[in-house]
mmCIF file of C-alpha atoms in Angstrom:
data_model
loop_
_atom_site.group_PDB
_atom_site.id
_atom_site.type_symbol
_atom_site.label_atom_id
_atom_site.label_comp_id
_atom_site.label_asym_id
_atom_site.label_seq_id
_atom_site.Cartn_x
_atom_site.Cartn_y
_atom_site.Cartn_z
ATOM 1 C CA MET A 10 -43.601 39.456 -0.609
ATOM 2 C CA ALA A 11 -41.748 41.697 1.829
ATOM 3 C CA PRO A 12 -43.624 43.763 4.419
ATOM 4 C CA GLY A 13 -45.230 46.869 2.911
ATOM 5 C CA GLY A 14 -45.913 45.194 -0.441
ATOM 6 C CA GLY A 15 -42.259 45.205 -1.660
ATOM 7 C CA ILE A 16 -40.586 42.307 -3.481
ATOM 8 C CA SER A 17 -38.235 40.134 -1.430
ATOM 9 C CA LEU A 18 -34.896 38.825 -2.715
ATOM 10 C CA VAL A 19 -36.195 35.239 -2.645
ATOM 11 C CA GLU A 20 -39.163 36.241 -4.829
ATOM 12 C CA LEU A 21 -36.824 37.971 -7.252
ATOM 13 C CA VAL A 22 -34.678 34.837 -7.606
ATOM 14 C CA VAL A 23 -37.621 32.451 -7.970
ATOM 15 C CA LEU A 24 -39.545 34.662 -10.377
ATOM 16 C CA GLY A 25 -36.435 35.420 -12.398
ATOM 17 C CA TRP A 26 -35.672 31.703 -12.723
ATOM 18 C CA SER A 27 -39.188 30.861 -13.810
ATOM 19 C CA SER A 28 -38.916 33.253 -16.732
ATOM 20 C CA ALA A 29 -36.447 30.931 -18.425
ATOM 21 C CA ALA A 30 -39.240 28.799 -19.865
ATOM 22 C CA ALA A 31 -41.332 31.589 -21.488
ATOM 23 C CA PRO A 32 -44.377 30.596 -23.584
ATOM 24 C CA ALA A 33 -45.886 32.693 -26.370
ATOM 25 C CA PRO A 34 -46.369 36.397 -25.499
ATOM 26 C CA ILE A 35 -49.413 37.091 -23.307
ATOM 27 C CA PRO A 36 -51.860 39.781 -24.542
ATOM 28 C CA ILE A 37 -52.325 42.527 -21.937
ATOM 29 C CA ARG A 38 -54.285 45.745 -21.516
ATOM 30 C CA ILE A 39 -52.850 48.525 -19.381
ATOM 31 C CA ASP A 40 -55.104 50.598 -17.136
ATOM 32 C CA PHE A 41 -52.888 53.565 -16.278
ATOM 33 C CA ASP A 42 -54.028 56.234 -13.774
ATOM 34 C CA ALA A 43 -51.585 59.054 -12.840
ATOM 35 C CA PRO A 44 -51.579 62.791 -12.150
ATOM 36 C CA ALA A 45 -51.173 65.046 -15.127
ATOM 37 C CA GLY A 46 -47.623 65.133 -16.429
ATOM 38 C CA CYS A 47 -46.633 62.070 -14.362
ATOM 39 C CA SER A 48 -45.535 59.571 -17.067
ATOM 40 C CA THR A 49 -47.855 57.629 -19.424
ATOM 41 C CA ALA A 50 -49.142 54.112 -20.171
ATOM 42 C CA ALA A 51 -46.860 53.979 -23.211
ATOM 43 C CA ALA A 52 -43.819 54.745 -21.067
ATOM 44 C CA PHE A 53 -44.833 51.959 -18.668
ATOM 45 C CA TYR A 54 -45.331 49.452 -21.554
ATOM 46 C CA ASP A 55 -41.974 50.355 -23.122
ATOM 47 C CA ALA A 56 -40.225 49.805 -19.764
ATOM 48 C CA LEU A 57 -42.079 46.489 -19.301
ATOM 49 C CA ARG A 58 -41.147 45.209 -22.798
ATOM 50 C CA ALA A 59 -37.539 46.164 -22.140
ATOM 51 C CA ARG A 60 -37.595 43.714 -19.233
ATOM 52 C CA THR A 61 -39.593 40.800 -20.701
ATOM 53 C CA ASP A 62 -40.810 39.569 -24.092
ATOM 54 C CA ARG A 63 -43.589 37.523 -22.512
ATOM 55 C CA VAL A 64 -46.224 40.225 -23.011
ATOM 56 C CA ARG A 65 -47.732 42.199 -25.890
ATOM 57 C CA LEU A 66 -50.604 44.662 -26.248
ATOM 58 C CA ALA A 67 -53.938 42.953 -26.821
ATOM 59 C CA THR A 68 -55.944 43.656 -29.971
ATOM 60 C CA GLU A 69 -59.570 44.781 -30.022
ATOM 61 C CA GLY A 70 -61.865 42.070 -28.676
ATOM 62 C CA GLU A 71 -58.987 39.728 -27.701
ATOM 63 C CA ARG A 72 -59.018 38.078 -24.320
ATOM 64 C CA SER A 73 -56.216 39.511 -22.229
ATOM 65 C CA TRP A 74 -54.685 40.096 -18.850
ATOM 66 C CA ASN A 75 -55.313 43.491 -17.242
ATOM 67 C CA VAL A 76 -52.461 45.440 -15.687
ATOM 68 C CA HIS A 77 -53.628 48.233 -13.345
ATOM 69 C CA VAL A 78 -51.109 50.967 -12.542
ATOM 70 C CA ARG A 79 -51.886 53.800 -10.110
ATOM 71 C CA LEU A 80 -49.574 56.691 -9.408
ATOM 72 C CA SER A 81 -50.158 59.388 -6.801
ATOM 73 C CA ARG A 82 -48.082 62.126 -5.276
ATOM 74 C CA ALA A 83 -47.094 61.700 -1.609
ATOM 75 C CA GLY A 84 -45.428 64.807 -0.254
ATOM 76 C CA SER A 85 -42.237 65.343 -2.213
ATOM 77 C CA GLY A 86 -42.309 61.799 -3.605
ATOM 78 C CA VAL A 87 -44.465 59.521 -5.724
ATOM 79 C CA HIS A 88 -46.442 56.462 -4.603
ATOM 80 C CA GLY A 89 -47.136 53.680 -7.100
ATOM 81 C CA GLU A 90 -49.390 50.572 -7.034
ATOM 82 C CA LEU A 91 -49.519 47.588 -9.381
ATOM 83 C CA ARG A 92 -52.097 44.830 -9.719
ATOM 84 C CA VAL A 93 -52.283 42.170 -12.440
ATOM 85 C CA ILE A 94 -55.621 40.462 -13.159
ATOM 86 C CA HIS A 95 -55.225 37.202 -15.118
ATOM 87 C CA GLU A 96 -57.316 34.186 -16.085
ATOM 88 C CA ARG A 97 -56.841 32.475 -12.716
ATOM 89 C CA GLY A 98 -57.405 35.508 -10.507
ATOM 90 C CA GLU A 99 -55.223 38.437 -9.641
ATOM 91 C CA THR A 100 -51.903 39.172 -7.985
ATOM 92 C CA ASP A 101 -51.424 40.955 -4.708
ATOM 93 C CA THR A 102 -51.172 44.705 -4.936
ATOM 94 C CA ARG A 103 -47.516 45.653 -5.200
ATOM 95 C CA THR A 104 -46.450 49.106 -3.983
ATOM 96 C CA VAL A 105 -43.402 51.195 -4.801
ATOM 97 C CA LYS A 106 -42.260 54.612 -3.558
ATOM 98 C CA GLY A 107 -39.799 56.860 -5.368
ATOM 99 C CA ALA A 108 -38.568 60.396 -5.811
ATOM 100 C CA SER A 109 -40.082 60.854 -9.305
ATOM 101 C CA CYS A 110 -42.718 59.449 -11.618
ATOM 102 C CA ASP A 111 -40.114 57.968 -13.980
ATOM 103 C CA THR A 112 -38.362 56.178 -11.108
ATOM 104 C CA VAL A 113 -41.630 54.660 -9.881
ATOM 105 C CA VAL A 114 -42.699 53.630 -13.413
ATOM 106 C CA GLN A 115 -39.371 51.840 -13.948
ATOM 107 C CA ALA A 116 -39.740 50.040 -10.604
ATOM 108 C CA LEU A 117 -43.353 49.063 -11.353
ATOM 109 C CA SER A 118 -42.337 47.705 -14.803
ATOM 110 C CA LEU A 119 -39.795 45.439 -13.090
ATOM 111 C CA THR A 120 -42.423 44.364 -10.566
ATOM 112 C CA ALA A 121 -44.912 43.667 -13.361
ATOM 113 C CA SER A 122 -42.420 41.522 -15.328
ATOM 114 C CA LEU A 123 -41.683 39.477 -12.215
ATOM 115 C CA ALA A 124 -45.407 39.086 -11.504
ATOM 116 C CA VAL A 125 -46.018 37.818 -15.037
ATOM 117 C CA ASP A 126 -43.168 35.321 -14.706
ATOM 118 C CA GLU A 127 -44.585 34.130 -11.374
ATOM 119 C CA VAL A 128 -48.055 33.478 -12.788
ATOM 120 C CA VAL A 129 -46.658 31.694 -15.877
ATOM 121 C CA ALA A 130 -44.437 29.494 -13.726
ATOM 122 C CA GLU A 131 -47.351 28.480 -11.506
ATOM 123 C CA SER A 132 -49.492 27.660 -14.554
ATOM 124 C CA ALA A 133 -46.887 25.616 -16.423
ATOM 125 C CA PRO A 134 -47.113 21.785 -16.173
ATOM 126 C CA PRO A 135 -44.259 20.097 -14.315
ATOM 127 C CA VAL A 136 -41.329 19.127 -16.500
ATOM 128 C CA PRO A 137 -40.857 15.345 -16.500
ATOM 129 C CA VAL A 138 -37.548 14.276 -15.073
ATOM 130 C CA ALA A 139 -35.758 11.627 -17.053
ATOM 131 C CA PRO A 140 -34.644 8.662 -14.963
ATOM 132 C CA PRO A 141 -30.905 8.450 -14.440
ATOM 133 C CA PRO A 142 -29.122 6.170 -16.930
ATOM 134 C CA ALA A 143 -28.616 2.645 -15.785
ATOM 135 C CA ALA A 144 -25.201 1.974 -14.413
ATOM 136 C CA PRO A 145 -23.087 -0.073 -16.845
ATOM 137 C CA ALA A 146 -22.473 -3.655 -15.903
ATOM 138 C CA PRO A 147 -19.120 -4.145 -14.212
ATOM 139 C CA ARG A 148 -16.438 -5.387 -16.530
ATOM 140 C CA GLU A 149 -13.992 -8.091 -15.830
ATOM 141 C CA PRO A 150 -10.616 -6.525 -15.111
ATOM 142 C CA ALA A 151 -8.292 -6.898 -18.045
ATOM 143 C CA PRO A 152 -5.327 -9.151 -17.331
ATOM 144 C CA PRO A 153 -1.883 -7.588 -17.299
ATOM 145 C CA VAL A 154 -0.349 -7.153 -20.720
ATOM 146 C CA ASP A 155 2.347 -9.743 -20.117
ATOM 147 C CA ALA A 156 -0.153 -12.318 -18.857
ATOM 148 C CA ALA A 157 -2.668 -11.562 -21.609
ATOM 149 C CA ARG A 158 -0.165 -11.943 -24.432
ATOM 150 C CA GLU A 159 -0.905 -15.216 -26.139
ATOM 151 C CA ALA A 160 1.953 -17.514 -27.028
ATOM 152 C CA PRO A 161 2.334 -18.189 -30.750
ATOM 153 C CA PRO A 162 0.922 -21.556 -31.830
ATOM 154 C CA PHE A 163 3.094 -24.548 -32.594
ATOM 155 C CA ARG A 164 3.778 -24.929 -36.309
ATOM 156 C CA LEU A 165 4.834 -27.901 -38.386
ATOM 157 C CA GLU A 166 8.375 -27.884 -39.778
ATOM 158 C CA ILE A 167 9.592 -30.412 -42.367
ATOM 159 C CA GLY A 168 13.237 -30.895 -43.327
ATOM 160 C CA ALA A 169 15.642 -33.049 -45.326
ATOM 161 C CA HIS A 170 19.369 -33.364 -44.527
ATOM 162 C CA ALA A 171 22.526 -34.949 -45.827
ATOM 163 C CA VAL A 172 24.241 -36.764 -42.923
ATOM 164 C CA LEU A 173 27.877 -37.602 -42.117
ATOM 165 C CA THR A 174 28.424 -39.826 -39.060
ATOM 166 C CA GLN A 175 30.501 -42.587 -37.523
ATOM 167 C CA VAL A 176 28.543 -45.392 -35.883
ATOM 168 C CA VAL A 177 31.167 -48.122 -36.350
ATOM 169 C CA ALA A 178 34.815 -47.106 -36.096
ATOM 170 C CA PRO A 179 36.970 -46.720 -38.082
ATOM 171 C CA HIS A 180 34.322 -46.435 -40.817
ATOM 172 C CA VAL A 181 32.701 -43.143 -41.853
ATOM 173 C CA SER A 182 29.116 -43.354 -43.040
ATOM 174 C CA PHE A 183 27.153 -41.043 -45.346
ATOM 175 C CA GLY A 184 23.408 -40.870 -45.717
ATOM 176 C CA GLY A 185 20.317 -38.743 -45.300
ATOM 177 C CA ALA A 186 17.549 -37.878 -42.871
ATOM 178 C CA LEU A 187 13.930 -36.772 -43.049
ATOM 179 C CA ALA A 188 12.705 -34.724 -40.096
ATOM 180 C CA ALA A 189 9.340 -33.461 -38.825
ATOM 181 C CA ARG A 190 9.071 -31.042 -35.906
ATOM 182 C CA MET A 191 6.530 -29.033 -33.983
ATOM 183 C CA THR A 192 8.079 -25.588 -33.462
ATOM 184 C CA GLN A 193 7.019 -22.524 -31.506
ATOM 185 C CA GLN A 194 9.036 -19.512 -32.643
ATOM 186 C CA ARG A 195 9.005 -16.532 -30.277
ATOM 187 C CA MET A 196 11.138 -13.927 -31.972
ATOM 188 C CA ASP A 197 11.577 -11.877 -28.794
ATOM 189 C CA ASP A 198 11.948 -14.754 -26.337
ATOM 190 C CA VAL A 199 14.770 -17.232 -25.744
ATOM 191 C CA PHE A 200 12.212 -19.856 -24.769
ATOM 192 C CA SER A 201 11.141 -21.091 -28.224
ATOM 193 C CA PRO A 202 10.620 -24.844 -27.862
ATOM 194 C CA SER A 203 10.834 -27.411 -30.623
ATOM 195 C CA LEU A 204 10.201 -31.166 -30.557
ATOM 196 C CA GLY A 205 10.958 -33.320 -33.568
ATOM 197 C CA VAL A 206 11.628 -36.790 -34.866
ATOM 198 C CA ALA A 207 14.000 -37.764 -37.691
ATOM 199 C CA LEU A 208 14.404 -40.968 -39.680
ATOM 200 C CA ILE A 209 18.118 -41.477 -40.502
ATOM 201 C CA HIS A 210 19.829 -43.943 -42.788
ATOM 202 C CA ALA A 211 23.607 -43.977 -43.406
ATOM 203 C CA ARG A 212 26.097 -46.477 -44.817
ATOM 204 C CA ASN A 213 29.837 -46.632 -45.274
ATOM 205 C CA ASP A 214 29.815 -47.712 -48.942
ATOM 206 C CA LEU A 215 27.740 -44.860 -50.362
ATOM 207 C CA LEU A 216 30.662 -42.616 -51.436
ATOM 208 C CA GLN A 217 33.667 -44.891 -50.863
ATOM 209 C CA SER A 218 34.779 -48.489 -50.760
ATOM 210 C CA ALA A 219 33.356 -50.446 -47.839
ATOM 211 C CA GLY A 220 36.657 -52.236 -47.189
ATOM 212 C CA ASN A 221 36.237 -55.498 -45.341
ATOM 213 C CA ALA A 222 32.785 -54.711 -43.907
ATOM 214 C CA ALA A 223 29.652 -52.988 -45.251
ATOM 215 C CA ILE A 224 27.931 -51.085 -42.457
ATOM 216 C CA GLN A 225 24.361 -49.786 -42.573
ATOM 217 C CA TRP A 226 22.748 -47.746 -39.805
ATOM 218 C CA THR A 227 19.053 -46.989 -39.594
ATOM 219 C CA ALA A 228 17.551 -45.135 -36.644
ATOM 220 C CA ALA A 229 14.727 -42.955 -35.413
ATOM 221 C CA ALA A 230 16.069 -39.952 -33.500
ATOM 222 C CA LEU A 231 14.119 -37.723 -31.138
ATOM 223 C CA ALA A 232 15.334 -34.130 -30.556
ATOM 224 C CA ALA A 233 14.004 -31.758 -27.871
ATOM 225 C CA CYS A 234 15.138 -28.130 -28.179
ATOM 226 C CA PRO A 235 13.729 -25.835 -25.457
ATOM 227 C CA LEU A 236 15.739 -22.679 -26.221
ATOM 228 C CA ARG A 237 16.544 -20.561 -29.243
ATOM 229 C CA TRP A 238 18.852 -17.582 -29.621
ATOM 230 C CA GLN A 239 18.220 -15.234 -32.540
ATOM 231 C CA ILE A 240 21.759 -14.124 -33.389
ATOM 232 C CA THR A 241 20.687 -11.811 -36.229
ATOM 233 C CA GLY A 242 17.448 -11.120 -38.032
ATOM 234 C CA PHE A 243 17.810 -14.299 -40.127
ATOM 235 C CA LEU A 244 20.155 -16.539 -38.088
ATOM 236 C CA GLY A 245 19.025 -18.543 -35.049
ATOM 237 C CA VAL A 246 20.800 -21.144 -32.905
ATOM 238 C CA GLN A 247 19.255 -23.969 -30.837
ATOM 239 C CA PRO A 248 20.784 -26.465 -28.399
ATOM 240 C CA CYS A 249 19.014 -29.821 -28.360
ATOM 241 C CA ALA A 250 18.995 -33.038 -26.394
ATOM 242 C CA THR A 251 18.790 -36.170 -28.541
ATOM 243 C CA THR A 252 18.195 -39.873 -28.270
ATOM 244 C CA ALA A 253 18.166 -42.512 -31.026
ATOM 245 C CA VAL A 254 16.883 -46.057 -31.385
ATOM 246 C CA GLY A 255 17.628 -48.280 -34.418
ATOM 247 C CA TRP A 256 19.818 -51.052 -35.689
ATOM 248 C CA LEU A 257 23.219 -51.752 -37.225
ATOM 249 C CA ALA A 258 23.656 -54.198 -40.059
ATOM 250 C CA ALA A 259 27.163 -55.402 -40.948
ATOM 251 C CA THR A 260 28.208 -57.670 -43.840
ATOM 252 C CA GLY A 261 31.726 -59.062 -44.257
ATOM 253 C CA ARG A 262 33.692 -58.336 -47.392
ATOM 254 C CA GLY A 263 36.739 -60.064 -48.864
ATOM 255 C CA VAL A 264 35.938 -63.504 -47.439
ATOM 256 C CA MET A 265 34.777 -66.664 -49.107
ATOM 257 C CA TYR A 266 31.602 -67.010 -47.105
ATOM 258 C CA PRO A 267 30.434 -63.526 -46.114
ATOM 259 C CA GLU A 268 27.946 -63.313 -43.298
ATOM 260 C CA SER A 269 25.622 -60.538 -42.178
ATOM 261 C CA VAL A 270 24.588 -59.625 -38.664
ATOM 262 C CA VAL A 271 22.015 -57.133 -37.315
ATOM 263 C CA ARG A 272 22.322 -55.548 -33.882
ATOM 264 C CA SER A 273 20.230 -52.967 -32.051
ATOM 265 C CA TRP A 274 21.388 -49.363 -31.593
ATOM 266 C CA TRP A 275 20.719 -47.179 -28.546
ATOM 267 C CA SER A 276 22.291 -43.797 -27.943
ATOM 268 C CA ALA A 277 21.793 -40.458 -26.159
ATOM 269 C CA GLY A 278 23.501 -37.126 -26.681
ATOM 270 C CA GLY A 279 23.067 -33.586 -27.872
ATOM 271 C CA LEU A 280 23.497 -31.307 -30.840
ATOM 272 C CA VAL A 281 23.583 -27.647 -31.815
ATOM 273 C CA ARG A 282 21.381 -26.522 -34.681
ATOM 274 C CA ALA A 283 21.945 -23.291 -36.657
ATOM 275 C CA ALA A 284 19.305 -22.117 -39.142
ATOM 276 C CA ALA A 285 19.625 -19.303 -41.677
ATOM 277 C CA SER A 286 16.217 -18.152 -42.923
ATOM 278 C CA PHE A 287 15.609 -17.088 -46.522
ATOM 279 C CA GLY A 288 12.062 -15.855 -45.878
ATOM 280 C CA GLY A 289 8.735 -17.514 -46.519
ATOM 281 C CA GLY A 290 9.439 -20.109 -43.818
ATOM 282 C CA THR A 291 12.359 -21.722 -45.682
ATOM 283 C CA ALA A 292 15.776 -22.054 -44.051
ATOM 284 C CA VAL A 293 19.131 -23.775 -44.513
ATOM 285 C CA GLU A 294 20.135 -25.800 -41.449
ATOM 286 C CA LEU A 295 23.451 -27.049 -40.120
ATOM 287 C CA GLU A 296 23.494 -29.558 -37.250
ATOM 288 C CA ALA A 297 26.518 -30.800 -35.325
ATOM 289 C CA GLY A 298 26.241 -33.205 -32.414
ATOM 290 C CA ILE A 299 27.652 -36.118 -30.507
ATOM 291 C CA SER A 300 26.021 -39.130 -28.885
ATOM 292 C CA ALA A 301 27.156 -42.002 -26.707
ATOM 293 C CA PRO A 302 26.124 -45.535 -27.792
ATOM 294 C CA LEU A 303 24.518 -47.188 -24.771
ATOM 295 C CA VAL A 304 25.428 -50.730 -25.918
ATOM 296 C CA HIS A 305 28.931 -51.530 -27.162
ATOM 297 C CA ARG A 306 29.120 -53.616 -30.340
ATOM 298 C CA ARG A 307 32.122 -55.342 -32.009
ATOM 299 C CA PHE A 308 32.103 -56.890 -35.491
ATOM 300 C CA ILE A 309 34.614 -59.727 -36.262
ATOM 301 C CA LEU A 310 35.307 -61.725 -39.414
ATOM 302 C CA LEU A 311 36.169 -65.413 -38.947
ATOM 303 C CA SER A 312 38.644 -67.459 -40.915
ATOM 304 C CA PRO A 313 40.871 -65.691 -40.257
ATOM 305 C CA GLU A 314 39.535 -63.744 -37.305
ATOM 306 C CA VAL A 315 39.670 -60.010 -38.019
ATOM 307 C CA ASN A 316 38.133 -57.191 -36.011
ATOM 308 C CA VAL A 317 36.484 -55.066 -38.715
ATOM 309 C CA GLY A 318 34.943 -52.422 -36.489
ATOM 310 C CA GLU A 319 33.250 -51.509 -33.224
ATOM 311 C CA THR A 320 30.936 -48.826 -31.910
ATOM 312 C CA PRO A 321 32.944 -45.789 -30.765
ATOM 313 C CA VAL A 322 32.740 -44.278 -27.284
ATOM 314 C CA ILE A 323 31.467 -41.034 -28.843
ATOM 315 C CA SER A 324 29.579 -41.050 -32.141
ATOM 316 C CA PRO A 325 29.717 -37.717 -34.031
ATOM 317 C CA LEU A 326 27.061 -36.556 -36.490
ATOM 318 C CA VAL A 327 26.929 -33.606 -38.885
ATOM 319 C CA GLY A 328 23.880 -32.744 -40.982
ATOM 320 C CA LEU A 329 23.295 -30.104 -43.643
ATOM 321 C CA GLY A 330 19.919 -29.539 -45.232
ATOM 322 C CA ILE A 331 16.859 -27.423 -45.841
ATOM 323 C CA THR A 332 13.660 -26.989 -43.842
ATOM 324 C CA HIS A 333 10.284 -25.349 -44.388
ATOM 325 C CA LEU A 334 7.947 -24.010 -41.706
ATOM 326 C CA PHE A 335 4.233 -24.348 -42.483
#
């Protein structure tokens, strides 16, 4: 309270804030004492209710707070006093001076509303403060998008091919191959590795006369294809490194006592594979490659001695077939 019984600015702020949590209206009785023609208790109550809804007039016999208002003339002005008696005691006497009765009554109604708010705030139980929420556990930083992108799994690919090759010159051999591969297809990446093995059998008397020697070639070929270029949406091309291990069997023809010989086959080379997909994992494949036999072989007929063939320096191979990716 400011000197002289006035209300300080700090009190106004504190009391005004405390009115935010108003309980049910408090029953009051007004004891109003003023000179004749200097306002009324009703005028004071109406001004008080205009400022707060925390109070109401008490009924007969009801326990209530008592609000004492005293007005007196002081020279050319009016002197007013306010005191509120409540269940826990009473407030200090608040004083107001003004030029007229109405001015003082309005000021005392404001003072009374602030006094009521002050008493209610002091009587109210403290509001429990909720503990701050627990801080979330730190998360592992997400890896960069490129690092987090998982590579597609390897898938099994099975194929069958018709084969045209030359393993003993000047003979041309026809045959077939069965292949199994583990393939990783990355549609947006050149690095799409594939590793496969093929079982190949070809002979020179399958579609034509064998001449003076029947040649059969059986081998297991390994192909490693690290790269793949997707030329169009359905056509892809792969370069591959190859190696083959097997055997050559040759039988003389056109002699009285034909003999057969079997020799090992070793070669290394490369091929280019083009695959046109038809959807559903099925594709038509064309392979074209060359290999170099690592051991030179020559086949000769005796009586009379005739050179019927020998392994070429470069052995070509062309395959056409169908594959399915599981």
